[in-house]
mmCIF file of N, CA and C in Angstrom:
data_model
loop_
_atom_site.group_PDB
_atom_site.id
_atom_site.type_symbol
_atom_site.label_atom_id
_atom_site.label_comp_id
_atom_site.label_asym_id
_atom_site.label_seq_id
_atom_site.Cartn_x
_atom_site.Cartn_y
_atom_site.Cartn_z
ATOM 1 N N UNK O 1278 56.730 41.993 -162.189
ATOM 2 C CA UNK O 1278 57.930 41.241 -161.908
ATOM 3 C C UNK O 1278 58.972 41.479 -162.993
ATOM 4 N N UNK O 1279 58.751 41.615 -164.278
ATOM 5 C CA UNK O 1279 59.708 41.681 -165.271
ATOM 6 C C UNK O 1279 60.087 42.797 -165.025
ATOM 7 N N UNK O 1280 58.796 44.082 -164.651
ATOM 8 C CA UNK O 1280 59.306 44.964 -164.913
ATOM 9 C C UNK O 1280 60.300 45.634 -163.942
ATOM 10 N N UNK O 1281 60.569 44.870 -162.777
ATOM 11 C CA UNK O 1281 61.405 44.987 -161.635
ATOM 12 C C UNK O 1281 62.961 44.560 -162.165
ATOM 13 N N UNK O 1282 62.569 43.219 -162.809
ATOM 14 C CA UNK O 1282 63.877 43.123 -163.337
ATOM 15 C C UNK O 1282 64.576 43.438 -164.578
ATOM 16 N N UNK O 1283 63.926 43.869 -165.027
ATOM 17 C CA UNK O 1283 64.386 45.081 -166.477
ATOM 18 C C UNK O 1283 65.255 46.106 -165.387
ATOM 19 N N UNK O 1284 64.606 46.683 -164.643
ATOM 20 C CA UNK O 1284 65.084 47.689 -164.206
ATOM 21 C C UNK O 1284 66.190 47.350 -163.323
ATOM 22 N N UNK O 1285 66.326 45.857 -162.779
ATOM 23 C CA UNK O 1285 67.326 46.214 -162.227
ATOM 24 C C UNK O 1285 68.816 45.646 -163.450
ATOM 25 N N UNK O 1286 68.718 44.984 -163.801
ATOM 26 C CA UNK O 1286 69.335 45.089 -165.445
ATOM 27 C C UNK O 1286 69.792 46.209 -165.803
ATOM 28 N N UNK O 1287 69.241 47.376 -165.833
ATOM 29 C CA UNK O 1287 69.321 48.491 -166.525
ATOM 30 C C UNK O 1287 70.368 48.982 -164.948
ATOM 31 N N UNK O 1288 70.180 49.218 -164.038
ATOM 32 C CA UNK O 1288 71.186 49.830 -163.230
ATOM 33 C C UNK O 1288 72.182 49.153 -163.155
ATOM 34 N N UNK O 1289 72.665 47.383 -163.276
ATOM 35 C CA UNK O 1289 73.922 46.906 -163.299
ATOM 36 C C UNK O 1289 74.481 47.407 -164.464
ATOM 37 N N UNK O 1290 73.774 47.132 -165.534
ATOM 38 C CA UNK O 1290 74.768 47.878 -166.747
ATOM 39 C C UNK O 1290 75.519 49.420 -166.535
ATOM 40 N N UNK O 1291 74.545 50.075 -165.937
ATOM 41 C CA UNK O 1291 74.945 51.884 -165.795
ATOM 42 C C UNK O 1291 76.061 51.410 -164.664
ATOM 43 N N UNK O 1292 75.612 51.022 -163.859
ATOM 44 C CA UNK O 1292 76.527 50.671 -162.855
ATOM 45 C C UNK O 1292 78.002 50.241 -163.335
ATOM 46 N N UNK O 1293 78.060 49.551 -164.227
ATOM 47 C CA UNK O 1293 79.052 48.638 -165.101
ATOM 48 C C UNK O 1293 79.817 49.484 -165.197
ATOM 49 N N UNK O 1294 78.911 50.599 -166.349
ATOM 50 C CA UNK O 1294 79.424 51.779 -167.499
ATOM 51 C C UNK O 1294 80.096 52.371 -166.670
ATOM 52 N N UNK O 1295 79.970 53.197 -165.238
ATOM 53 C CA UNK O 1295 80.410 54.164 -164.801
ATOM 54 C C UNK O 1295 81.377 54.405 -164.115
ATOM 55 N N UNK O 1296 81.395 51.976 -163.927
ATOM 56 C CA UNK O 1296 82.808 51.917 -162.892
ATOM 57 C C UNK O 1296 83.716 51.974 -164.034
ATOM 58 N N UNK O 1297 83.329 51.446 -165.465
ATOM 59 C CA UNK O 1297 84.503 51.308 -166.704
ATOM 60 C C UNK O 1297 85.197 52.742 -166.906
ATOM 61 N N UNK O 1298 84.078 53.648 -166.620
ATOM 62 C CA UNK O 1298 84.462 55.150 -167.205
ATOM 63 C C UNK O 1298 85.207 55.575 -165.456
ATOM 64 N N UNK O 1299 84.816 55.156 -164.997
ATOM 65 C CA UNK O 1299 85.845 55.809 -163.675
ATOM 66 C C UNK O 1299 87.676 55.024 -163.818
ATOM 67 N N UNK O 1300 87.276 53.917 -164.255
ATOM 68 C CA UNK O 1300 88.528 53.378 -164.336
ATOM 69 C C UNK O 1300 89.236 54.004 -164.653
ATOM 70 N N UNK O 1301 88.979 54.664 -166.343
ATOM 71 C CA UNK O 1301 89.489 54.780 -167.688
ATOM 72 C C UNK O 1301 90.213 56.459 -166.940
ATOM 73 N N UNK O 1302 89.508 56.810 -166.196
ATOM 74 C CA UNK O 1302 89.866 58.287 -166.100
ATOM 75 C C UNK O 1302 90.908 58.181 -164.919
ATOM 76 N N UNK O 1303 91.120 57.395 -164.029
ATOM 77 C CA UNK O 1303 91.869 56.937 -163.048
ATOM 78 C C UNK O 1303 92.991 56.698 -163.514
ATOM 79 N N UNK O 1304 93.418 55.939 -164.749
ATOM 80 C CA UNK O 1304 94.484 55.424 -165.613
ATOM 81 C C UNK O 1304 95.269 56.693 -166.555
ATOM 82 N N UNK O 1305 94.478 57.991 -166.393
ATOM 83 C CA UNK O 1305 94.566 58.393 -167.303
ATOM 84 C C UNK O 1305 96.460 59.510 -166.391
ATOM 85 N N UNK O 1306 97.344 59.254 -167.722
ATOM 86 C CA UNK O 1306 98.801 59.594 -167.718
ATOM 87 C C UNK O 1306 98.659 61.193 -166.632
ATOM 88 N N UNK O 1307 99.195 61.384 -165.493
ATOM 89 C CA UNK O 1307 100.105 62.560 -165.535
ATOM 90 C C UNK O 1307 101.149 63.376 -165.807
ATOM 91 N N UNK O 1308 101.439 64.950 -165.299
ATOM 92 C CA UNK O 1308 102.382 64.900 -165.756
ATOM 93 C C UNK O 1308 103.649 65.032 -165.340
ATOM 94 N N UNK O 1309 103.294 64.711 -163.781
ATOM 95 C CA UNK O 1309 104.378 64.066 -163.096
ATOM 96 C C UNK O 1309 105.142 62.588 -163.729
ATOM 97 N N UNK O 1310 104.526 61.778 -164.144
ATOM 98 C CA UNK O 1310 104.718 60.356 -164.579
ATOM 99 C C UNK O 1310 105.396 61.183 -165.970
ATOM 100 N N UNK O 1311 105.124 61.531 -166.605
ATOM 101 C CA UNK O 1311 105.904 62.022 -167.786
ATOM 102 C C UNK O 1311 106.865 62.935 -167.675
ATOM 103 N N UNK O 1312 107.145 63.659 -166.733
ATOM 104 C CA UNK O 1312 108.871 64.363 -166.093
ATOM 105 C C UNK O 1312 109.517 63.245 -165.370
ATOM 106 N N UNK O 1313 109.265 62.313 -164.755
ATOM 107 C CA UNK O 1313 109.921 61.196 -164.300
ATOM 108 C C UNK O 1313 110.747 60.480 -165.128
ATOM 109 N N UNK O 1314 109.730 60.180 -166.309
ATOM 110 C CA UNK O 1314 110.455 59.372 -167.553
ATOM 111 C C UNK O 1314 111.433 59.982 -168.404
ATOM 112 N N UNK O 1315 110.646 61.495 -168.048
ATOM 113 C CA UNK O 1315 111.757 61.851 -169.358
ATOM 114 C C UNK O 1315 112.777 62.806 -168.786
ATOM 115 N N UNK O 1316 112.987 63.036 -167.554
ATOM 116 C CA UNK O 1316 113.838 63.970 -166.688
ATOM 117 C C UNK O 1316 115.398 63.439 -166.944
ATOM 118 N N UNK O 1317 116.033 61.881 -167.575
ATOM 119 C CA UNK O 1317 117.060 61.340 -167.943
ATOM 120 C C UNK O 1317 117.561 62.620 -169.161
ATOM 121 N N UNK O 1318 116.786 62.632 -169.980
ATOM 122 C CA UNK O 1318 116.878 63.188 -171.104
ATOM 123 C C UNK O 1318 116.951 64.908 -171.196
ATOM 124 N N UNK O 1319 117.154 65.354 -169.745
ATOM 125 C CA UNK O 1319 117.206 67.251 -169.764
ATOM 126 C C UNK O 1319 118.187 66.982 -169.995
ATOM 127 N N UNK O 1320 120.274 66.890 -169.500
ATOM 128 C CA UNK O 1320 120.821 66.960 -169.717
ATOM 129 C C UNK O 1320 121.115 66.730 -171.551
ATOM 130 N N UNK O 1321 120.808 66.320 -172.006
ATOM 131 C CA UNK O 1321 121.397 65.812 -173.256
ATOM 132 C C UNK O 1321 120.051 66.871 -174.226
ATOM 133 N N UNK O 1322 119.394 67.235 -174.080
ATOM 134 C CA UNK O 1322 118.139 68.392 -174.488
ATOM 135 C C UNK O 1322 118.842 69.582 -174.190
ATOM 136 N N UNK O 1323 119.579 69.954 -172.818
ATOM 137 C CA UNK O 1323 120.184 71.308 -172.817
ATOM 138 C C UNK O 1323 121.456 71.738 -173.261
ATOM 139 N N UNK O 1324 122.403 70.357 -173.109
ATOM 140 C CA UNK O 1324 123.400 70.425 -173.510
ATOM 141 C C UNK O 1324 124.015 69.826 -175.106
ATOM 142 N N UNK O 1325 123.077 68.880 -175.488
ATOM 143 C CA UNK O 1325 123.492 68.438 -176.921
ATOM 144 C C UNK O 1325 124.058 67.075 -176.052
ATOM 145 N N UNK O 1326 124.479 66.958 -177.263
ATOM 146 C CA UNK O 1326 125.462 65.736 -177.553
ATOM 147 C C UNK O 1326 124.370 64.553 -177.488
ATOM 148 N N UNK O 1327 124.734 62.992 -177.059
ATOM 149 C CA UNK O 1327 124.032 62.143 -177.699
ATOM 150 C C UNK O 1327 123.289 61.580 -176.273
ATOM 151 N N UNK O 1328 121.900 61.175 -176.262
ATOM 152 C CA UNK O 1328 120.876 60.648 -174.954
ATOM 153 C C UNK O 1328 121.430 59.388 -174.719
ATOM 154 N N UNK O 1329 121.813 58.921 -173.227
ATOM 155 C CA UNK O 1329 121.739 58.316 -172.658
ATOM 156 C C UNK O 1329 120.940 57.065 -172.746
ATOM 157 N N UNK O 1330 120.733 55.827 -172.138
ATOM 158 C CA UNK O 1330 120.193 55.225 -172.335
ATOM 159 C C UNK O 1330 118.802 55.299 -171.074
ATOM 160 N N UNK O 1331 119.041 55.453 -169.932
ATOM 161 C CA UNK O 1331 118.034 55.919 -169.139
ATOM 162 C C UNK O 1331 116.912 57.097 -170.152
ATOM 163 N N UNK O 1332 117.451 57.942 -170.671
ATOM 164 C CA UNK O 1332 116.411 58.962 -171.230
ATOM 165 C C UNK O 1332 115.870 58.356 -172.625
ATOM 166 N N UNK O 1333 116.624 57.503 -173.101
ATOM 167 C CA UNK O 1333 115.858 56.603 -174.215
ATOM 168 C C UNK O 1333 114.869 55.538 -173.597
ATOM 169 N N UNK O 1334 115.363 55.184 -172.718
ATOM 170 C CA UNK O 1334 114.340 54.307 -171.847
ATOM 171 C C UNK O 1334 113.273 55.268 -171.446
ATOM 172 N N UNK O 1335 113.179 55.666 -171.193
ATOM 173 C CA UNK O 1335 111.950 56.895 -170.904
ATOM 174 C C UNK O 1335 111.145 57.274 -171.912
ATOM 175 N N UNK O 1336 112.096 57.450 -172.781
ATOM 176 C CA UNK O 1336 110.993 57.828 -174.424
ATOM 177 C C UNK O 1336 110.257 56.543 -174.998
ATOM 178 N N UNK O 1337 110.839 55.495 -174.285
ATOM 179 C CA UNK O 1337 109.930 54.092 -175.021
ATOM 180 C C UNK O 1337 108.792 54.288 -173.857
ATOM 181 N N UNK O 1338 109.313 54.135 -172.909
ATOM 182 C CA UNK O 1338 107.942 54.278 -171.597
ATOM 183 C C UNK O 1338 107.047 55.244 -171.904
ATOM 184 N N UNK O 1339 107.278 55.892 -172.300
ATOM 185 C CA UNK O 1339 106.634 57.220 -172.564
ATOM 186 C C UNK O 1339 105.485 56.835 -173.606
ATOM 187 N N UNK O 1340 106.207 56.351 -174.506
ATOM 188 C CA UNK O 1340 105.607 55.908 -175.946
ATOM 189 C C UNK O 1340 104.200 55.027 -175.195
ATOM 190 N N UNK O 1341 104.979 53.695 -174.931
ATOM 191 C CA UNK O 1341 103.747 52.661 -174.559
ATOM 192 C C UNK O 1341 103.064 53.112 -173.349
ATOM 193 N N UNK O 1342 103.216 53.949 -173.016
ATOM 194 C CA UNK O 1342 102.377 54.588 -171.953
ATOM 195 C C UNK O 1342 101.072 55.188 -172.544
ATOM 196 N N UNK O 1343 101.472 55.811 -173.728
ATOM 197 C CA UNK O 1343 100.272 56.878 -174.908
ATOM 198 C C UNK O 1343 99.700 55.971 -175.190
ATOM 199 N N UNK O 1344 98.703 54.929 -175.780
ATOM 200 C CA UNK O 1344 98.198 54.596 -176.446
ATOM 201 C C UNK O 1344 96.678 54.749 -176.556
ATOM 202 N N UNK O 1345 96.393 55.881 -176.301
ATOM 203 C CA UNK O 1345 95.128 56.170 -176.938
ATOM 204 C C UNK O 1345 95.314 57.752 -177.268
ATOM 205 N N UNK O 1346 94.300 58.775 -177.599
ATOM 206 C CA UNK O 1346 94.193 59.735 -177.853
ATOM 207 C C UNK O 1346 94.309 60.687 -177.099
ATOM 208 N N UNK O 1347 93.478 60.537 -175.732
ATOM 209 C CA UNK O 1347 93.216 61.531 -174.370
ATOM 210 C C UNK O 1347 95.079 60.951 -174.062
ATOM 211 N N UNK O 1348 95.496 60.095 -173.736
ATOM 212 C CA UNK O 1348 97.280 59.743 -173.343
ATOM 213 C C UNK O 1348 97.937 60.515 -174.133
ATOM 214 N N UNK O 1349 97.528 60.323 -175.849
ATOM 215 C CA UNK O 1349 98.904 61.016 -175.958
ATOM 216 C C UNK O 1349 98.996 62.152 -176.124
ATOM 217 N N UNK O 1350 97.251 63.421 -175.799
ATOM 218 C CA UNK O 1350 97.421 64.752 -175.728
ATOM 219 C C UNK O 1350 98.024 64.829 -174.617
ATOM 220 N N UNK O 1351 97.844 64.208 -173.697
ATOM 221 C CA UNK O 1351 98.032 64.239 -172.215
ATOM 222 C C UNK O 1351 99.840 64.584 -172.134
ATOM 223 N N UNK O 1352 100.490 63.623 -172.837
ATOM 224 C CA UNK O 1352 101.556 63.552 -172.630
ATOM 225 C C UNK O 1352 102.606 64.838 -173.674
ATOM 226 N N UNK O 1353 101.427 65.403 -174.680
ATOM 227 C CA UNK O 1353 101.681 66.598 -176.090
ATOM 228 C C UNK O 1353 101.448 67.641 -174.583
ATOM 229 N N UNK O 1354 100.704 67.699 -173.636
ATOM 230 C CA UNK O 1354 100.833 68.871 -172.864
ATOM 231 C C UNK O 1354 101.897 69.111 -171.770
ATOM 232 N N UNK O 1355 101.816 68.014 -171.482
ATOM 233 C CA UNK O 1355 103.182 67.472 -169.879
ATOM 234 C C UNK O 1355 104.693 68.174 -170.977
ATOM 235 N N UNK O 1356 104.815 67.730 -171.648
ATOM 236 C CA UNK O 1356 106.031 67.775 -173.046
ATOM 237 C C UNK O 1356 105.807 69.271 -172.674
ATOM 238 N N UNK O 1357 105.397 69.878 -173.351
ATOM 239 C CA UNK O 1357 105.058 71.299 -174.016
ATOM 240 C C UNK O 1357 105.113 72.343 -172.664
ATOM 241 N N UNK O 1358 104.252 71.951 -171.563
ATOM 242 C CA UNK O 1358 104.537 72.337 -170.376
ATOM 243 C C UNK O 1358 106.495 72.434 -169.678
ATOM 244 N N UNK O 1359 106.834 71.144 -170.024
ATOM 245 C CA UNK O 1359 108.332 71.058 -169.511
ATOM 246 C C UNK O 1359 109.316 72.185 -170.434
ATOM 247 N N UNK O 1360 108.916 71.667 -171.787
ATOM 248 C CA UNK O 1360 109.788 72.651 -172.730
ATOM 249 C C UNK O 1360 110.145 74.323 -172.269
ATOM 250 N N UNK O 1361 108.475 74.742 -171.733
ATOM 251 C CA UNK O 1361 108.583 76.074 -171.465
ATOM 252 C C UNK O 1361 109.350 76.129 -170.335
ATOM 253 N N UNK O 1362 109.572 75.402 -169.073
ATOM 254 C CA UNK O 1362 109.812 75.513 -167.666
ATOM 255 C C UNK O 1362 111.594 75.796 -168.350
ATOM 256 N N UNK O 1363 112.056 75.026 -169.322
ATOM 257 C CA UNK O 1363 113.710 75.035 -169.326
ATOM 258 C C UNK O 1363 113.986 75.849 -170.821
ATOM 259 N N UNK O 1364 114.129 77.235 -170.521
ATOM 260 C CA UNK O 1364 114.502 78.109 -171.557
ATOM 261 C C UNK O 1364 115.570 77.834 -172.436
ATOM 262 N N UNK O 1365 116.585 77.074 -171.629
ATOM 263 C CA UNK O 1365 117.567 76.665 -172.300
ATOM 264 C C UNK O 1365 117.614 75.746 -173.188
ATOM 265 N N UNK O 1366 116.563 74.787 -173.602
ATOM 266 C CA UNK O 1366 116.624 73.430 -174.566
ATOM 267 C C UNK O 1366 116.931 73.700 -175.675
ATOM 268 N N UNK O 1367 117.456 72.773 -176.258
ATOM 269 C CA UNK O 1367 117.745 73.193 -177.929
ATOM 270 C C UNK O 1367 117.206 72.230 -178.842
ATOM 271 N N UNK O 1368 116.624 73.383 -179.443
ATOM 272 C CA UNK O 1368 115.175 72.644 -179.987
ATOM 273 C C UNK O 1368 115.630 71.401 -180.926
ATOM 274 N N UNK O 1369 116.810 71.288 -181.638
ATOM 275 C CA UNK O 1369 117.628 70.866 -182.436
ATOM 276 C C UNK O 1369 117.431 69.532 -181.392
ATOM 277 N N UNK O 1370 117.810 69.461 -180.281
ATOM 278 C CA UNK O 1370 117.869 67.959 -179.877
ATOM 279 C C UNK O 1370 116.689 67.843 -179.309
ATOM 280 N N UNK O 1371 115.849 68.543 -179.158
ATOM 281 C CA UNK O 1371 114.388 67.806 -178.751
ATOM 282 C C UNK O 1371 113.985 67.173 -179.898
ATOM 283 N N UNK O 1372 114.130 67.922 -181.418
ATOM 284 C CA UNK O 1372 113.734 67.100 -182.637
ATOM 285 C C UNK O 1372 114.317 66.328 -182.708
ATOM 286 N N UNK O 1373 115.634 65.732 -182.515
ATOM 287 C CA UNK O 1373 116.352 64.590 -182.911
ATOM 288 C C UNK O 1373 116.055 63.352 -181.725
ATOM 289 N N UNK O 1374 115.336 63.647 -180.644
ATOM 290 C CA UNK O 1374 115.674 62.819 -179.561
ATOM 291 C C UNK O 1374 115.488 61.881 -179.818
ATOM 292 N N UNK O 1375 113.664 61.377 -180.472
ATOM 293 C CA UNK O 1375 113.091 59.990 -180.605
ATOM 294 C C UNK O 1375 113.939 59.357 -181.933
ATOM 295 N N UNK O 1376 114.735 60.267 -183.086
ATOM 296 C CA UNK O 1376 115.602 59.686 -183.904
ATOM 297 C C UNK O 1376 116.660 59.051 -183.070
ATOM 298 N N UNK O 1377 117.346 59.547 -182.623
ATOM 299 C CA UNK O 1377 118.513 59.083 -181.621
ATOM 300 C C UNK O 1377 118.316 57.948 -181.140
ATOM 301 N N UNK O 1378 117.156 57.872 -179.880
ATOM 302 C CA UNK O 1378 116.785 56.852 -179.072
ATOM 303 C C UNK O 1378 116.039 55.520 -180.392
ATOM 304 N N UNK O 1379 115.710 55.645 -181.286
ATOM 305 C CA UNK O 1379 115.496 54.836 -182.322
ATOM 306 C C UNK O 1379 113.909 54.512 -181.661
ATOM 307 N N UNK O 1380 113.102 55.550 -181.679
ATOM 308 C CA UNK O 1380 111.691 55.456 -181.053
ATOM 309 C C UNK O 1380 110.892 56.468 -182.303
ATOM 310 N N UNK O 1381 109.959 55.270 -183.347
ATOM 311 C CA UNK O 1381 108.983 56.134 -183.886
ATOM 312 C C UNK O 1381 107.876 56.916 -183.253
ATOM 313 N N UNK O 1382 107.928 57.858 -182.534
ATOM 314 C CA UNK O 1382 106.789 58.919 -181.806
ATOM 315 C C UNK O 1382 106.103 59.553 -182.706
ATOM 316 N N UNK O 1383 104.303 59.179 -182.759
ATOM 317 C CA UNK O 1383 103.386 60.031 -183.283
ATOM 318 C C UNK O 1383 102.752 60.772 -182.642
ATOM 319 N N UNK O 1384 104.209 61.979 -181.680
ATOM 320 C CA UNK O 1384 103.147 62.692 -181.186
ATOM 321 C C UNK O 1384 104.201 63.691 -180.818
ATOM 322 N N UNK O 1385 103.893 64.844 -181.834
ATOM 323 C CA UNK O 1385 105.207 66.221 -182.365
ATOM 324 C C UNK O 1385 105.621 66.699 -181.132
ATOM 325 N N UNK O 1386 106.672 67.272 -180.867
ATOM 326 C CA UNK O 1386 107.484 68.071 -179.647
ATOM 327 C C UNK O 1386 107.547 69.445 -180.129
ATOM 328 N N UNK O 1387 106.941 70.193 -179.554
ATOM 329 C CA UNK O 1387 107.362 71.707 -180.139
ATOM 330 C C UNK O 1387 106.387 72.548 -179.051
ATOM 331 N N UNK O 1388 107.114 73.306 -178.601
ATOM 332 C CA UNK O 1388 106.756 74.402 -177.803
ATOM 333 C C UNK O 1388 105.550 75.379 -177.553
ATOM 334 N N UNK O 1389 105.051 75.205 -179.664
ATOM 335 C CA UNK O 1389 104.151 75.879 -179.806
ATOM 336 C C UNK O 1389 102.742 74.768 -180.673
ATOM 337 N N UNK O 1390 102.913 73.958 -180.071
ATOM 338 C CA UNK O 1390 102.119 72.671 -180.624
ATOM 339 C C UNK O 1390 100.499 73.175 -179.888
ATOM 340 N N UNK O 1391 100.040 72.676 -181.277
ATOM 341 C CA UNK O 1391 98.300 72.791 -180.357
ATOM 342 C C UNK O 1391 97.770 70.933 -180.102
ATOM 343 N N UNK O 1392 97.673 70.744 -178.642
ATOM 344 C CA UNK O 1392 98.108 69.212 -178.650
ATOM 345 C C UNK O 1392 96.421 69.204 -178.566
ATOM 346 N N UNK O 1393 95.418 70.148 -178.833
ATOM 347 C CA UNK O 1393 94.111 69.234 -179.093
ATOM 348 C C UNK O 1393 93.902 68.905 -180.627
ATOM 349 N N UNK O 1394 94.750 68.985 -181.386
ATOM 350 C CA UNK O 1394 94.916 68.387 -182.740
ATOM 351 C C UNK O 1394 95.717 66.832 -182.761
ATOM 352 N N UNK O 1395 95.646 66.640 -181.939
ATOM 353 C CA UNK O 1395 96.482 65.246 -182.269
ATOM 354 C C UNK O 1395 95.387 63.944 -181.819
ATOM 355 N N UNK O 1396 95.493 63.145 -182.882
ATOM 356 C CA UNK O 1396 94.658 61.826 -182.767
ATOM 357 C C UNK O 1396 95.067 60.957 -182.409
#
């Protein structure tokens, strides 16, 4: 009898684990959802001058969107992916963007970023 219910103990927990880990991967950022947010912000990336408030709004979404590790490579690849698609960006305002928009981002913009280094 115990040992029936040990065991079934032991499959609600796995059971538990696998719906938590299905969740977690369900939640996990695309990178459609990250050209959405930050698609405000091509104009002012290709052309200069100063971001909008829609594309600063995007870089905060963006931000609280990352908060774990697998998010914010996720979002170091979606980035890095877009950069290449628009030859024209200037790299000068991709570095300045999160200064501009007044958004501390720990998570580098650059073309040639290796985003499985980032924690």
């Amino acid at each position: 009898m115990m040992k029936g219910m040990a065991c079934s103990v032991l499959f609600m927990v796995a059971s538990v684990l696998i719906m938590v880990q299905a969740g977690r991967a369900m939640s996990r950022l695309t990178c459609g959802q990250v050209d959405t947010l930050l698609a405000p912000c091509i104009p002012y990336l290709t052309h200069g001058g100063e971001p909008g408030p829609e594309c600063c709004n995007g870089v905060r979404s963006t931000k609280a969107l990352a908060q774990n590790r697998e998010d914010k490579r996720q979002v170091c690849i979606c980035v890095k992916e877009a950069a290449n698609r628009y030859a024209n960006l200037e790299d000068d305002a991709v570095q300045a963007l999160p200064v501009k928009c007044g958004v501390d981002v720990d998570i580098p913009v650059s073309r040639k970023i290796n985003c499985d280094v980032i924690n």
